């Protein structure tokens, strides 16, 4: 991605699950499953690097054949995975079924390379990292959930004032201790500057209500910006004084695997393009800049849903600068 700024963009560190999506395929013998690299945070790292944002990734990667696939996919996208120490444990497998085009999952995650990460495994964060992205099912299970929360807490409290973005990517069927998980998500929301939620996530977290009221409840927990994705209906951005919406372009949907993850990467890449990948800049974003970043994220996600599996676009596949040729946008309030 070409930047108009003289200094390079700060790097992004993505922390959270890498796994193998076992995607259903029909064969003459019946249904089979195709193993594809995936995981919400892994997908965001791949998408961010493809969109030109310098990206690091940290999680437990197995020495098994699936771990090799994950490392290969990271390297092919240009993600720096040197923080990931090889682990002699199995990779997580997520069997995917599609219901009306929506992904549903069965996770095999006991004693895996990622799940068993402890606070003692937390690496030193490279100096060039200016933003941390976290979320996904890695926040649900132990000990890795505690480990990632500890890493985020240290990142937030190191005095450098770096950006944190959270996408819980809630999977209710995977949660065993709902009270503990809700408490963790609320703590992490309080640490984060940007929180992204799907409309389903928002309803699960806050309960019934109007979208704007739900989002402002999240804003009251501490973040400066709340993004809400609505699938084929686009996305909203909420701040204390602003409510903007960008519609999604009409596309032929293959499946929605990785769409929200690509959205996250697109938004962060657009912030970097604007020289706004830090908390103060995010807090000071005007409505035009915010809608441009939102539109770029929606465009990136729209490309990803036209492809089978998590296959985010490369920067050259999105013509123009972030926000150019954007879907229709609207806003209320002032920024």
Coordinates of C-alpha atoms in Angstrom, one line a residue:
X1 CA 0.0 0.0 0.0
X2 CA 1.4 3.4 -1.0
X3 CA 1.5 5.9 1.8
X4 CA 1.5 9.6 1.5
X5 CA 3.4 10.0 4.8
X6 CA 7.2 10.3 5.0
X7 CA 7.6 7.9 7.9
X8 CA 6.6 4.2 7.7
X9 CA 3.4 3.0 9.2
X10 CA 3.7 1.5 12.7
X11 CA 3.5 -2.3 12.6
X12 CA 0.5 -4.3 13.7
X13 CA 0.7 -7.2 16.1
X14 CA -2.1 -9.7 15.9
X15 CA -2.5 -12.0 18.9
X16 CA -5.0 -14.9 18.9
X17 CA -6.0 -18.1 17.3
X18 CA -4.5 -19.8 14.3
X19 CA -6.3 -23.0 13.3
X20 CA -7.3 -25.2 10.5
X21 CA -10.8 -24.7 9.1
X22 CA -12.1 -28.1 7.9
X23 CA -14.4 -26.8 5.1
X24 CA -17.1 -29.1 3.7
X25 CA -16.9 -30.4 0.2
X26 CA -19.1 -32.7 -1.8
X27 CA -17.4 -35.6 -3.5
X28 CA -18.7 -38.6 -5.4
X29 CA -18.3 -40.6 -2.2
X30 CA -20.2 -38.0 -0.1
X31 CA -19.2 -35.1 2.1
X32 CA -15.5 -34.5 2.8
X33 CA -13.6 -31.7 4.5
X34 CA -10.9 -29.6 2.9
X35 CA -8.3 -28.3 5.4
X36 CA -7.6 -24.6 5.1
X37 CA -5.6 -22.2 7.3
X38 CA -7.8 -20.0 9.4
X39 CA -8.8 -18.6 12.7
X40 CA -10.2 -15.1 13.3
X41 CA -7.0 -13.4 14.4
X42 CA -4.9 -15.4 11.9
X43 CA -7.2 -14.2 9.1
X44 CA -6.9 -10.6 10.2
X45 CA -3.1 -10.9 10.2
X46 CA -3.1 -12.4 6.7
X47 CA -5.6 -9.7 5.4
X48 CA -3.6 -6.8 7.0
X49 CA -0.4 -7.9 5.4
X50 CA -2.0 -8.4 2.1
X51 CA -3.4 -4.9 2.3
X52 CA 0.1 -3.5 2.9
X53 CA 0.2 -3.0 6.6
X54 CA 3.5 -4.3 8.3
X55 CA 2.2 -7.2 10.4
X56 CA 3.4 -9.5 13.1
X57 CA 1.6 -12.5 14.5
X58 CA 1.8 -14.3 17.8
X59 CA 0.1 -17.5 18.9
X60 CA 1.1 -21.2 19.5
X61 CA 1.9 -22.9 16.2
X62 CA 2.3 -26.7 16.2
X63 CA 5.1 -28.6 14.7
X64 CA 2.6 -30.9 13.0
X65 CA 1.6 -30.8 9.3
X66 CA -1.2 -28.3 10.0
X67 CA 1.2 -26.0 11.8
X68 CA 3.4 -26.1 8.8
X69 CA 0.5 -25.0 6.7
X70 CA -0.2 -22.1 9.0
X71 CA 3.4 -20.9 8.9
X72 CA 3.4 -21.2 5.1
X73 CA 0.3 -19.1 4.7
X74 CA 1.7 -16.4 7.1
X75 CA 5.0 -16.3 5.1
X76 CA 3.2 -16.2 1.8
X77 CA 1.2 -13.1 2.9
X78 CA 4.3 -11.4 4.3
X79 CA 3.4 -11.8 8.0
X80 CA 6.3 -11.9 10.4
X81 CA 5.7 -15.0 12.6
X82 CA 9.1 -15.1 14.2
X83 CA 7.6 -14.6 17.7
X84 CA 5.8 -18.0 17.4
X85 CA 7.9 -20.7 18.9
X86 CA 7.2 -24.2 17.5
X87 CA 5.1 -26.3 19.9
X88 CA 5.0 -30.1 20.2
X89 CA 1.2 -30.1 20.5
X90 CA -1.5 -30.6 18.0
X91 CA -3.1 -27.8 15.9
X92 CA -6.7 -26.7 16.6
X93 CA -9.2 -28.0 14.0
X94 CA -12.5 -26.2 13.3
X95 CA -15.0 -28.2 11.3
X96 CA -17.2 -25.8 9.4
X97 CA -20.7 -26.3 8.2
X98 CA -22.6 -23.7 6.2
X99 CA -26.2 -22.9 7.0
X100 CA -27.8 -20.5 4.5
X101 CA -24.3 -19.2 3.7
X102 CA -23.4 -18.6 7.3
X103 CA -20.6 -20.5 8.9
X104 CA -21.1 -22.7 12.0
X105 CA -18.2 -24.4 13.8
X106 CA -17.2 -27.5 15.8
X107 CA -13.8 -26.9 17.5
X108 CA -11.4 -29.6 18.4
X109 CA -9.1 -27.7 20.8
X110 CA -8.0 -29.8 23.7
X111 CA -4.3 -29.6 24.7
X112 CA -3.4 -27.7 21.5
X113 CA -0.4 -25.6 20.6
X114 CA -2.4 -22.4 21.0
X115 CA -4.7 -23.2 23.9
X116 CA -1.8 -24.2 26.2
X117 CA 0.1 -20.9 26.0
X118 CA 0.8 -19.5 29.4
X119 CA 1.9 -16.0 30.6
X120 CA 5.5 -17.4 30.7
X121 CA 5.3 -17.7 26.9
X122 CA 4.5 -14.1 26.2
X123 CA 7.2 -12.6 23.9
X124 CA 8.8 -9.2 24.0
X125 CA 6.8 -6.9 21.7
X126 CA 9.0 -5.6 18.8
X127 CA 9.7 -1.9 19.0
X128 CA 8.2 -1.1 15.7
X129 CA 4.8 -2.4 16.8
X130 CA 2.4 0.5 17.2
X131 CA -0.9 -1.3 17.4
X132 CA -2.2 -4.6 18.9
X133 CA -5.2 -6.5 17.5
X134 CA -6.8 -9.3 19.6
X135 CA -9.9 -11.3 19.9
X136 CA -11.6 -14.5 18.8
X137 CA -12.1 -17.9 20.5
X138 CA -8.6 -17.6 22.0
X139 CA -10.2 -15.4 24.7
X140 CA -12.6 -18.1 25.7
X141 CA -10.4 -21.0 26.8
X142 CA -7.6 -21.4 29.4
X143 CA -4.8 -20.9 29.9
X144 CA -4.5 -18.9 26.6
X145 CA -7.4 -16.6 27.5
X146 CA -5.6 -15.4 30.6
X147 CA -2.3 -15.2 28.7
X148 CA -3.7 -12.9 26.0
X149 CA -5.4 -10.7 28.5
X150 CA -2.2 -10.4 30.4
X151 CA -0.4 -9.4 27.2
X152 CA -3.0 -6.8 26.4
X153 CA -2.9 -5.4 29.9
X154 CA 0.9 -5.1 29.7
X155 CA 0.7 -3.5 26.3
X156 CA -1.8 -0.9 27.5
X157 CA 0.1 -0.1 30.6
X158 CA 3.7 0.3 29.2
X159 CA 3.4 4.0 28.9
X160 CA 3.9 4.2 25.1
X161 CA 0.2 5.0 24.3
X162 CA -0.2 2.5 21.5
X163 CA -3.4 1.5 19.8
X164 CA -5.5 -1.6 20.8
X165 CA -8.3 -3.0 18.8
X166 CA -10.6 -5.8 20.0
X167 CA -13.0 -8.1 18.1
X168 CA -14.4 -10.7 20.5
X169 CA -16.0 -12.6 17.5
X170 CA -18.4 -14.2 20.0
X171 CA -19.1 -17.9 19.5
X172 CA -21.8 -18.7 22.1
X173 CA -21.6 -22.4 21.5
X174 CA -18.0 -22.5 22.4
X175 CA -18.4 -20.7 25.8
X176 CA -18.4 -22.9 28.9
X177 CA -18.1 -20.3 31.6
X178 CA -20.3 -17.4 30.4
X179 CA -19.8 -15.2 33.5
X180 CA -16.0 -15.4 33.3
X181 CA -16.0 -14.8 29.6
X182 CA -18.3 -11.8 29.8
X183 CA -16.1 -10.3 32.6
X184 CA -13.0 -10.8 30.4
X185 CA -14.5 -9.2 27.4
X186 CA -15.7 -6.2 29.5
X187 CA -12.1 -5.8 30.9
X188 CA -10.6 -5.9 27.4
X189 CA -13.2 -3.5 26.1
X190 CA -12.0 -1.1 28.8
X191 CA -8.4 -1.5 27.6
X192 CA -9.2 -1.0 23.9
X193 CA -9.5 2.1 21.8
X194 CA -11.4 0.4 19.0
X195 CA -14.0 -2.3 19.5
X196 CA -15.5 -4.1 16.5
X197 CA -18.7 -6.3 17.0
X198 CA -21.1 -7.9 14.6
X199 CA -24.7 -7.0 15.3
X200 CA -25.1 -10.5 16.7
X201 CA -22.1 -10.0 19.0
X202 CA -23.6 -6.7 20.1
X203 CA -26.9 -8.3 21.0
X204 CA -25.3 -11.1 22.9
X205 CA -23.1 -8.7 24.9
X206 CA -25.6 -5.9 25.6
X207 CA -29.0 -7.5 25.1
X208 CA -32.0 -6.3 23.2
X209 CA -32.2 -2.6 22.1
X210 CA -31.6 -0.2 19.3
X211 CA -28.2 -0.4 17.5
X212 CA -27.1 3.1 18.5
X213 CA -28.1 2.6 22.1
X214 CA -26.3 -0.8 22.3
X215 CA -23.2 0.7 20.7
X216 CA -23.2 3.7 23.1
X217 CA -23.4 1.2 26.0
X218 CA -20.1 -0.3 24.7
X219 CA -18.6 3.2 24.3
X220 CA -19.4 3.9 27.9
X221 CA -17.1 1.0 28.9
X222 CA -14.1 3.0 27.6
X223 CA -13.3 2.7 23.8
X224 CA -13.2 5.7 21.6
X225 CA -14.7 4.0 18.6
X226 CA -17.2 1.2 18.2
X227 CA -17.6 -0.5 14.8
X228 CA -20.6 -2.7 14.1
X229 CA -20.8 -4.9 11.1
X230 CA -24.2 -5.9 9.6
X231 CA -23.3 -8.5 7.0
X232 CA -24.8 -7.6 3.7
X233 CA -26.1 -4.3 5.1
X234 CA -22.7 -2.7 5.6
X235 CA -21.3 -1.3 8.8
X236 CA -21.7 1.5 11.4
X237 CA -19.1 3.5 13.2
X238 CA -20.0 5.1 16.5
X239 CA -18.1 7.6 18.6
X240 CA -19.4 9.8 21.5
X241 CA -20.6 12.4 18.9
X242 CA -20.8 10.5 15.6
X243 CA -22.9 7.7 14.0
X244 CA -21.8 6.8 10.4
X245 CA -23.0 4.0 8.2
X246 CA -21.6 2.6 4.9
X247 CA -23.6 0.3 2.8
X248 CA -22.2 -2.9 1.4
X249 CA -21.8 -3.4 -2.3
X250 CA -24.0 -6.1 -4.0
X251 CA -21.8 -9.1 -4.6
X252 CA -22.3 -12.8 -5.3
X253 CA -21.6 -14.5 -1.9
X254 CA -19.6 -17.7 -1.9
X255 CA -19.4 -17.8 1.9
X256 CA -18.8 -15.5 4.8
X257 CA -15.8 -17.2 6.3
X258 CA -13.3 -14.5 7.3
X259 CA -15.4 -11.6 6.2
X260 CA -15.3 -9.8 9.6
X261 CA -11.6 -10.5 9.9
X262 CA -11.0 -8.9 6.6
X263 CA -13.1 -5.9 7.7
X264 CA -10.9 -5.5 10.7
X265 CA -7.7 -5.6 8.6
X266 CA -9.2 -3.2 6.1
X267 CA -10.1 -0.6 8.8
X268 CA -6.6 -0.8 10.4
X269 CA -4.9 -0.6 7.0
X270 CA -7.0 2.5 6.2
X271 CA -6.1 4.1 9.5
X272 CA -2.4 3.5 8.7
X273 CA -2.9 5.0 5.3
X274 CA -4.2 8.1 7.0
X275 CA -1.3 8.2 9.5
X276 CA -3.9 7.5 12.2
X277 CA -2.8 4.2 13.7
X278 CA -2.6 5.6 17.2
X279 CA -5.1 6.4 20.0
X280 CA -4.8 10.2 19.7
X281 CA -5.3 10.2 15.9
X282 CA -8.3 7.8 16.2
X283 CA -9.9 10.1 18.8
X284 CA -9.4 13.1 16.5
X285 CA -10.7 11.5 13.3
X286 CA -13.2 13.7 11.4
X287 CA -16.3 12.2 9.9
X288 CA -14.9 12.2 6.4
X289 CA -11.8 10.2 7.4
X290 CA -13.8 7.8 9.6
X291 CA -16.3 7.1 6.8
X292 CA -13.4 6.6 4.3
X293 CA -11.8 4.0 6.6
X294 CA -15.2 2.3 7.2
X295 CA -15.8 2.2 3.4
X296 CA -12.4 0.7 2.7
X297 CA -13.0 -2.0 5.3
X298 CA -16.5 -2.8 3.8
X299 CA -15.0 -3.0 0.3
X300 CA -12.3 -5.4 1.5
X301 CA -14.8 -7.6 3.2
X302 CA -17.1 -7.6 0.2
X303 CA -14.3 -9.1 -1.9
X304 CA -13.6 -11.8 0.6
X305 CA -17.2 -13.1 0.6
X306 CA -17.0 -13.7 -3.1
X307 CA -14.3 -16.4 -2.4
X308 CA -14.5 -19.8 -0.8
X309 CA -12.9 -19.9 2.7
X310 CA -10.9 -17.1 4.3
X311 CA -9.2 -15.5 1.2
X312 CA -8.8 -11.8 1.8
X313 CA -7.9 -9.4 -1.1
X314 CA -4.5 -8.0 -1.8
X315 CA -4.0 -4.3 -1.9
X316 CA -3.8 -4.2 -5.7
X317 CA -7.3 -5.8 -5.9
X318 CA -8.9 -2.7 -4.3
X319 CA -8.5 0.1 -6.7
X320 CA -7.7 3.6 -5.4
X321 CA -7.0 4.9 -2.0
X322 CA -9.0 3.8 1.1
X323 CA -12.4 5.3 0.7
X324 CA -12.3 5.9 -3.0
X325 CA -15.0 4.3 -5.1
X326 CA -16.8 3.7 -1.8
X327 CA -20.2 2.4 -1.1
X328 CA -22.9 4.9 -0.1
X329 CA -22.2 6.5 3.2
X330 CA -24.3 8.4 5.7
X331 CA -23.7 10.0 9.0
X332 CA -25.4 11.9 11.9
X333 CA -24.0 14.0 14.7
X334 CA -20.7 15.9 14.6
X335 CA -17.1 14.8 15.0

